[in-house]
Amino acid sequence: MGDATEHSDSRAPRGGDPPLAFKRLFVVPGVAITLAEAAAVVWPALALFDLPPEVRAPLSRAAIPLAAGALAIWFASIAAWLHPVQRAVAVRRRGEPLPKPLASRAYRATFRAPLRVLLLRVGLWAVVSAIAGAALVRAGAWGPRDVGHLVGMVCLHAFAVNLGRAAWYGAILRSVRERLFPEATRMRVFADGYFGRLALVALGVAGGASAAASAFVYFFVRLPREQFLELQALLPLGVGGATAALVGLARYWTRPIDRYLRDDGGEPTRVYRRAQELPYRLALATIGLWAAAAAAITVTARYTMDLDSDDAVLLFGVTVVLAVGAALYQALWHRETMRPLLAHLTVRHRLPLRRLRSSLSLRAKLLTSFGGVVAFACGLALLWGFIQYKNLVTGFVGRQAELGMAWLRSEVQAAIASAAEPPTPAAVERVLLAADAATPARNAVVYFEPTDVGARPFALGGGPMGAPRLPWYARARMRLGGDGPLEVGSLGLTGVHGRLRVQWRGEAYDLGAIAVLFPAYSGRGPSIERPLKELLVFFVVLFGVCGGIAVLTVREFVQPVRELQQRADAMARGELAKPVTSSGESDEIGRLTFALEEMRRALGEKLRSTEEVNLDLERAVQRRTADLAKKNRELAETLEKLTRAQSQLVRSEKMASIGQLVAGIAHEINNPVNAIVNTVGPLDDAIAALGDVPEADEMRQMIRVIQRGANRTKDIVRALHNYSRTDDESVVDVDLNRSLDDSLELLRHLLKGGIRVERSYGDVGRIRGHAGQLNQVFMNLLTNAAQAVAHTDGAEIRVSTDATPDAVVVRVSDNGPGIPPDVLPRIFDPFFTTKDVGEGTGLGLSIVHGIVERHGGTIEVDSAPGKGTTFTVTLPRGDVGAYAQSGSGTA
């Protein structure tokens, strides 16, 4: 819609405005957001990543220069981005106008800075976390996978927090922009910043929903630390890809809007419909893209991280439910963003009402909004109930496993303490076999991984089929980890694991790792079917009840509005007899109904008054019509008098032209007469002196001079005769090329002084017309051309004729100063002239135009200041007929 270079006339703030001071506005909120950022990023990193003590101190020492470097980059970038704004503010404070380049840079910076701040801050956190992870890998404390976990978690948390920073920067810079560029129109600001706001809202919704999904999984799903960190690394990738695809779709869908804002092109109705549909398109695209991203993350986590199928379903469900809520918020924000454009289109253009019907009616919008809220709430209720049931069962099983683990440890300790030999894995196996049927470990599956390299692991329990084989990752967790929970989703088992340490004769022995597992809630078979069925039935009933309330509420609002719309359309068509009925309530819709009924009554009364006024107007029109008829008769008489006066002026103009031509012809005749006089005298003397001597050559030369002068005189007299023919002559065959030569011959006195005449005649033959009138046309056109180039260097007049099957085209061109555009439409008007008083009457071109029209032809003019003028006369070949004869007397 334009650039900010037009803001260069911005001057000092108005007298009542406070001075611009925007830098201090960044300080206190910036410090608060930085503290929140540190709490949201550093604390989870320290809590989720258990660092060995030997690497904490070197990492802490390395963090100081790393943070200092990141802060230096941060402040340098912010200073560079906001430098044009700061300079513009300084110029405004001095009361000076802003230079165009500075105004343009400052204007763009107010739009670009918020998104740049968000991306830079997240990028710095990503770089810092990657460098710290690389240092831990080099120290041998971490692997490359841990670095990916750290970077993903840090980026996700930093993105969520810095959305607030970007919003705060945007609010400050918007205020500064309004103060710096008060002349910027609302639509210019909209055109320059609406897409950035769409993108920022999409990023904000994505960051908020991602943080909500991560928090929900962390606090309620209770995944193992490794799996949660894997999700933290996968979630930014999936959500980032979905958001990038959403921004790409937004760029594609907004192309008609950009075309309209850029050059005011495009059909306004289409632009209005696209702007109206855009929030809902983006909302549906958000749900679809997020569902696809959630499916990809869930499948990846299920088959690469061995995530339990129930947890995978929970993860997918939570993400989709949050996507629905995010889409609702996003649609509301996008509608607010597009509102200025919709208002501008309705005011600027007369849009057809019936073509503006939205693809989503008010009923559909309300049902979509209420339905989305109901689905969001009921979905969260379903997921919450399922998670609570799962956590209760898992907690019960975990406590049961802890009791079994404590009892087994006490049994092993008691047996080893009373033995005569040092403890061995075989002794532990005997104790576990003896305790297998005891109450605390009944129905449990016990796994034992001895510390001795040569000892074999063994398992107890599992019923008639025996204990299932433990997966490798579970065995690795038992060997490498301390005490903690252990869940094997592929086997449907959950419980605890820990080290089996005993005392024998004052010495401590680490015999290995032991795990006590019970069937998880998903592995309990029919016992979980009834609770899940009850939960599903409760959800369906809740959704049905809430949906029914939403439908009835929407109907209560939409039905009266629809009836009011129908009555308003009928009233617009003039149907005012039927009253506008109310639902009986005096709420906003009821009061609108009452107001519309009052308007109907007032319109009926006004219409009756208007009919009476129309009758009076008809009578007045009849009187005026009679007066106009009388005035028309008087005007016709006056026009007839003007026509007679014009004929007299035409004859006067022609006589004046003939007088000028006669003066020129007299000048031309003088030269051949002088030649005859100067030659005849010497000829007589020579003949008298020489007598009959052979000087024949000299005599013949003088005789030829006499002959040329006589012929010249004859040509001029003939051309004068052709031009001065009377206008009442009959229609004859006219040679236009000959007529042009005669006219040029008569104008030789005007064409002297360096004016070059270029002739380009075609084989045009003859046409039917009045020779005298056509000669007068060419004489006037050539005279005007000669006068136009009289004081022009390199003056040139070009005369050409061309033939077509039905007509002859004559062009007279000059390279003079041309005709101004404001004068060009009036050159054929009678009495219009640009010459000084006494030099012209303004009838020459008017007469030419009349003669050409009476011959059934056309005359056109093409002129531009500084490029010369071309008159084009087109004459038909056929007989000009009665219209030429009837006009011959007025030419």
XYZ file of C-alpha atoms in Angstrom, residues 20-35 37 74-75 77-86 89 93 106 109-118 121 162 164-177 180:
59
model
C 8.887 10.635 23.146
C 10.879 8.485 25.583
C 10.592 4.861 24.607
C 13.891 3.312 25.754
C 13.008 3.351 29.437
C 9.834 1.420 28.660
C 11.949 -1.629 27.791
C 13.869 -1.773 31.079
C 11.539 -2.922 33.866
C 9.424 -5.324 31.759
C 12.613 -6.597 30.119
C 14.126 -7.442 33.508
C 10.909 -9.143 34.649
C 10.677 -11.200 31.455
C 14.362 -12.131 31.720
C 13.853 -13.427 35.269
C 12.834 -16.684 31.222
C 21.614 -9.441 22.174
C 22.249 -5.811 23.092
C 21.416 -6.527 17.737
C 18.709 -4.630 19.618
C 20.704 -1.398 19.337
C 21.191 -1.907 15.587
C 17.532 -2.717 14.958
C 16.194 0.174 17.012
C 18.855 2.692 15.953
C 16.698 4.199 13.138
C 13.809 4.599 15.586
C 16.078 6.256 18.130
C 12.857 10.252 17.852
C 12.562 16.195 19.602
C 12.392 3.743 11.262
C 11.832 -1.183 12.118
C 8.675 -0.647 14.181
C 7.077 -3.575 12.330
C 10.050 -5.945 12.070
C 11.595 -5.634 15.521
C 9.099 -7.780 17.561
C 9.455 -10.899 15.398
C 13.220 -10.417 15.161
C 13.427 -10.131 18.953
C 11.541 -13.410 19.367
C 16.242 -14.662 21.729
C 9.678 -14.677 24.757
C 5.474 -12.059 25.932
C 8.646 -10.102 25.176
C 7.738 -9.820 21.492
C 4.203 -8.689 22.381
C 5.601 -6.031 24.740
C 8.054 -4.751 22.108
C 5.234 -4.615 19.581
C 3.039 -2.546 21.914
C 5.836 -0.044 22.628
C 6.846 0.323 18.986
C 3.235 0.685 17.895
C 2.884 3.656 20.252
C 6.140 5.143 18.950
C 5.009 4.653 15.341
C 6.383 9.509 14.814
